[in-house]
Amino acid sequence: MTETTDAAGIRRVTVVGGGVIGASWAALFLAHGLEVTLSDPQPGIDTQVRELIDGTVPVLQGLGLETKDLTKNLGFEPDLAGAVREADLVQENGPERLNVKQEMWRTIEENAPATALFATSTSGIPATDIATVLRRPERLVVGHPFNPPHLVPLVEIVPGERTSEETVERARAFYTALGKSPQVLRKEVPGFVANRLQSAIFRQCVHLVADGVVTEQELDAIVTSSIGLRWAVAGPFQTFHLGGGQGGLEHFVTHLGPGMEKRWDQMAREHVAFDDATVETLSEQARNFGAGIDELAAERDRKQVLLMRALSETPDAHEA
């Protein structure tokens, strides 16, 4: 048995949905020795998923995971009821529509083992809303990955109003055993945390480019050579805590807080929207990144693996 199965009693996983997120989850599960059944009624989904999984191999190898015969434990079952009958975990990645998710989860609950862990990859729908159709809503939790799941460590675990503590802890143990960095949110909030932060920052990025302050390429260079690097090793609060010197965050806020509040007020008054002119500007500049999407993605993932390995291998300060 693998460490993963020992941690949460999970050996057989059903992945619902064969899109980019579902295939990425499947690749990660397979690389940890789990048996994976993928359920998606689309014709030709097996070919599509296998191609997507093949594309994850360099990253999985870079993370030190086993990729030989990666898909040997992968099966396909288009019928959702049949796909979940022996599942220890169901990781759902269906369309981001409440009524669709509710219908899927009703079927899953009726057919999955009573001990199966239920996790939805929804990027914004609360577990409380999805679970209204379940007889046992305590079984369902949000397990929201940061794309792509086979690479980026974060998983936001978001319990619903009736999710049990046992479900939360079992999900935490499972994702941790996969090498993820699960974070349990203390309350449900639309968009969860990572997407809210990403949306807030991107709003200002769009404004600065659309207003002609910088180009997309210049803005990306500014981020990757400053806050991107800094936040990879210390998040915003620790960064500003350190920025306050010996006085810490309190000194930072007292000294620089008023200026930051003025910028907040100014930015709140700035109108930012994806109108036709803005979309045209953004799209035209995006074509200047030089390479195709596949090449850019491969280079991004290669560098992401190197960064993650560097962070995990950095010796403790006292050992230096």
XYZ file of C-alpha atoms in Angstrom:
320
model
C 0.000 0.000 0.000
C 1.153 3.553 -0.672
C 1.542 6.300 1.904
C -1.549 7.867 0.360
C -3.787 4.897 1.096
C -2.377 4.539 4.601
C -3.148 8.177 5.336
C -6.843 8.203 4.495
C -7.943 4.659 3.674
C -8.127 5.506 -0.022
C -7.032 3.184 -2.787
C -9.715 3.522 -5.488
C -10.582 6.986 -6.815
C -13.314 8.026 -9.208
C -12.578 11.239 -11.091
C -15.732 12.820 -12.509
C -15.042 14.931 -15.577
C -12.253 14.481 -18.098
C -11.314 18.087 -18.784
C -8.017 19.718 -17.921
C -8.617 19.650 -14.138
C -9.980 16.109 -14.070
C -7.149 14.710 -16.182
C -4.593 16.531 -14.040
C -6.055 15.062 -10.838
C -6.093 11.628 -12.471
C -2.409 11.912 -13.389
C -1.470 12.834 -9.827
C -3.535 10.021 -8.333
C -2.027 7.495 -10.748
C 1.502 8.687 -9.971
C 0.801 7.877 -6.316
C -0.219 4.313 -7.157
C -3.983 4.749 -6.836
C -6.559 3.008 -9.003
C -8.458 5.605 -11.007
C -11.790 5.340 -12.792
C -12.625 8.366 -14.893
C -16.265 9.076 -15.663
C -17.249 11.381 -18.503
C -19.903 10.631 -21.150
C -18.173 12.550 -23.944
C -17.266 10.398 -26.984
C -13.517 9.912 -27.341
C -12.838 11.047 -23.789
C -10.389 8.184 -23.192
C -8.098 9.390 -25.975
C -8.327 12.998 -24.810
C -7.555 12.132 -21.190
C -4.641 9.869 -22.067
C -3.117 12.651 -24.160
C -3.524 15.126 -21.301
C -1.974 12.674 -18.835
C 0.950 12.043 -21.189
C 1.576 15.778 -21.132
C 1.998 15.736 -17.343
C 4.840 13.211 -17.359
C 7.785 15.671 -17.453
C 6.367 17.597 -14.499
C 5.595 14.454 -12.492
C 9.129 13.204 -13.122
C 10.502 16.585 -12.051
C 8.594 16.193 -8.800
C 10.212 12.803 -8.256
C 7.076 10.743 -8.897
C 6.923 7.381 -10.678
C 5.613 7.635 -14.236
C 6.438 4.223 -15.704
C 3.218 2.620 -16.995
C 1.413 5.632 -15.576
C -1.996 4.727 -16.977
C -1.945 1.018 -16.140
C -4.399 1.596 -13.266
C -6.652 3.925 -15.278
C -10.121 2.856 -16.378
C -13.084 4.610 -17.968
C -16.769 4.303 -17.151
C -19.166 6.779 -18.777
C -22.053 5.776 -16.505
C -21.652 7.796 -13.310
C -23.593 5.375 -11.145
C -21.374 2.484 -12.211
C -18.188 4.515 -11.955
C -18.547 5.250 -8.237
C -19.723 1.861 -6.930
C -16.308 0.868 -5.542
C -14.820 4.305 -4.943
C -12.997 5.262 -1.756
C -12.916 8.867 -2.979
C -14.946 10.749 -5.577
C -13.229 13.891 -6.915
C -15.833 15.752 -8.971
C -14.784 18.214 -11.697
C -18.035 18.758 -13.540
C -19.478 21.938 -15.066
C -19.549 24.961 -12.778
C -23.347 25.049 -12.558
C -25.165 24.349 -9.312
C -28.014 22.315 -10.792
C -25.593 20.089 -12.717
C -23.433 19.467 -9.666
C -26.458 18.726 -7.514
C -27.714 16.149 -9.989
C -24.314 14.478 -10.192
C -23.910 14.356 -6.424
C -27.390 12.924 -5.980
C -26.394 10.074 -8.290
C -23.012 9.663 -6.610
C -24.485 9.413 -3.122
C -27.052 6.849 -4.226
C -24.403 4.556 -5.699
C -21.064 5.099 -3.908
C -20.023 3.130 -0.808
C -21.180 4.640 2.483
C -17.535 5.177 3.495
C -16.461 7.053 0.358
C -15.020 10.553 0.747
C -16.815 13.160 -1.384
C -14.831 16.134 -2.749
C -15.813 18.716 -5.335
C -13.259 20.746 -7.281
C -15.694 23.637 -7.710
C -13.956 26.995 -7.976
C -16.687 28.962 -6.281
C -19.939 27.128 -5.472
C -20.306 26.537 -1.709
C -20.497 22.945 -0.499
C -23.539 24.003 1.543
C -25.482 24.736 -1.654
C -24.435 21.554 -3.446
C -25.156 19.356 -0.411
C -28.806 20.405 -0.063
C -29.721 17.412 -2.259
C -27.755 14.882 -0.181
C -29.205 12.673 2.513
C -25.846 12.900 4.323
C -24.463 16.396 3.599
C -21.734 15.840 6.184
C -19.871 13.710 3.609
C -19.220 16.511 1.077
C -16.332 18.972 1.170
C -14.812 21.344 -1.365
C -11.345 20.205 -2.434
C -10.456 23.114 -4.725
C -7.073 22.795 -6.453
C -4.997 25.569 -7.941
C -4.537 24.722 -11.609
C -2.886 22.426 -12.560
C -3.549 20.034 -9.649
C -0.701 17.684 -10.540
C 1.799 20.525 -10.073
C 0.652 23.409 -7.846
C 0.564 22.405 -4.154
C -2.447 24.347 -2.895
C -5.773 22.643 -2.230
C -8.431 24.761 -0.528
C -10.563 22.550 1.703
C -13.839 24.332 2.341
C -16.412 22.615 4.553
C -20.097 23.359 4.172
C -22.359 24.210 7.062
C -23.013 20.508 7.698
C -19.675 18.992 6.641
C -18.343 16.822 9.455
C -14.968 17.357 11.078
C -14.142 13.743 10.204
C -14.657 14.511 6.504
C -12.447 17.611 6.728
C -9.638 15.779 8.498
C -9.804 12.819 6.154
C -9.570 15.159 3.159
C -6.658 16.995 4.759
C -4.795 13.724 5.386
C -5.399 12.508 1.845
C -4.242 15.675 0.074
C -1.243 15.979 2.378
C -0.192 12.419 1.510
C -0.301 13.442 -2.154
C 2.330 16.096 -1.423
C -0.198 18.917 -1.575
C -0.459 21.901 0.748
C -4.090 21.761 1.917
C -5.518 24.790 3.692
C -8.852 24.554 5.514
C -10.938 27.714 5.214
C -12.744 28.777 8.367
C -15.885 29.916 6.545
C -17.441 29.727 3.094
C -16.836 32.771 0.908
C -17.569 33.147 -2.832
C -14.483 32.289 -4.875
C -12.653 31.006 -1.786
C -9.282 32.679 -1.072
C -6.762 32.104 -3.865
C -9.145 33.078 -6.653
C -10.272 36.182 -4.784
C -6.668 37.293 -4.384
C -5.897 36.486 -8.001
C -8.970 38.413 -9.178
C -8.131 41.465 -7.065
C -4.547 41.627 -8.304
C -5.547 40.972 -11.914
C -8.068 43.809 -11.780
C -5.214 46.237 -11.186
C -3.063 44.502 -13.812
C -5.792 45.013 -16.418
C -6.195 48.663 -15.429
C -2.459 49.407 -15.673
C -2.168 47.820 -19.123
C -5.428 49.236 -20.500
C -4.449 52.701 -19.226
C -1.113 52.507 -21.035
C 1.082 52.583 -17.938
C 2.903 49.375 -18.933
C 2.598 46.578 -21.449
C 1.609 43.061 -20.446
C 5.184 41.890 -20.849
C 6.518 44.744 -18.730
C 3.942 44.132 -16.008
C 4.758 40.417 -15.907
C 8.459 41.231 -15.595
C 7.720 43.615 -12.731
C 5.708 40.944 -10.878
C 8.118 38.045 -11.430
C 11.121 40.127 -10.392
C 9.532 41.538 -7.230
C 6.387 40.399 -5.434
C 6.273 37.093 -7.312
C 9.702 36.152 -5.981
C 9.049 37.571 -2.533
C 5.644 35.951 -2.041
C 7.007 32.563 -3.092
C 8.983 32.427 0.154
C 7.001 34.729 2.472
C 3.371 35.706 1.939
C 1.983 39.256 2.070
C 1.565 39.445 5.839
C 4.983 38.048 6.704
C 6.552 40.229 4.004
C 5.071 43.412 5.476
C 5.814 42.198 9.004
C 9.473 41.999 7.984
C 9.128 45.333 6.189
C 8.410 46.965 9.528
C 11.856 46.109 10.833
C 12.067 45.448 14.561
C 8.651 47.050 14.972
C 7.104 44.413 12.749
C 3.700 44.697 11.134
C 2.483 47.286 13.628
C 5.258 49.691 12.651
C 4.751 48.991 8.947
C 1.024 49.762 9.132
C 1.541 52.880 11.273
C 4.261 54.211 8.976
C 3.039 53.194 5.505
C -0.597 52.368 6.110
C -1.979 55.858 5.394
C -0.372 55.916 1.950
C -1.731 52.453 1.226
C -5.236 53.531 2.255
C -5.053 56.443 -0.216
C -4.127 54.019 -2.992
C -7.017 51.763 -1.989
C -9.429 54.692 -2.284
C -8.016 55.692 -5.658
C -8.116 52.152 -7.038
C -11.708 51.686 -5.827
C -12.718 54.671 -8.001
C -10.980 53.327 -11.118
C -13.405 51.751 -13.566
C -12.085 48.421 -14.815
C -14.081 46.239 -17.209
C -13.564 43.797 -20.051
C -15.152 46.102 -22.621
C -14.373 45.685 -26.324
C -11.476 48.136 -26.345
C -9.841 46.556 -23.288
C -10.203 43.021 -24.626
C -8.707 44.098 -27.951
C -5.717 45.717 -26.215
C -5.108 42.718 -23.952
C -5.483 40.184 -26.781
C -3.156 42.078 -29.115
C -0.435 42.319 -26.475
C -0.836 38.672 -25.455
C 0.211 37.689 -28.965
C 3.586 39.292 -28.257
C 4.661 36.606 -25.784
C 6.478 35.031 -28.714
C 5.888 31.308 -28.395
C 2.773 29.192 -28.691
C 0.616 28.224 -25.734
C 2.076 24.719 -25.446
C 5.651 25.998 -25.463
C 4.892 28.726 -22.932
C 3.090 26.267 -20.647
C 5.940 23.763 -20.794
C 8.497 26.445 -19.927
C 6.322 27.747 -17.091
C 5.904 24.252 -15.638
C 9.636 23.490 -15.937
C 10.504 26.641 -14.007
C 7.729 25.993 -11.475
C 9.172 22.564 -10.704
C 12.666 24.046 -10.269
C 11.302 26.702 -7.904
C 9.345 24.171 -5.844
C 12.364 21.893 -5.593
C 14.579 24.803 -4.551
C 12.132 25.822 -1.840
C 11.793 22.258 -0.521
C 15.554 21.627 -0.544
C 16.695 24.899 1.033
C 18.598 24.005 4.219
C 17.352 25.364 7.506
C 19.032 28.602 8.567
C 20.897 26.911 11.352
C 22.302 24.285 8.994
C 23.678 26.840 6.553
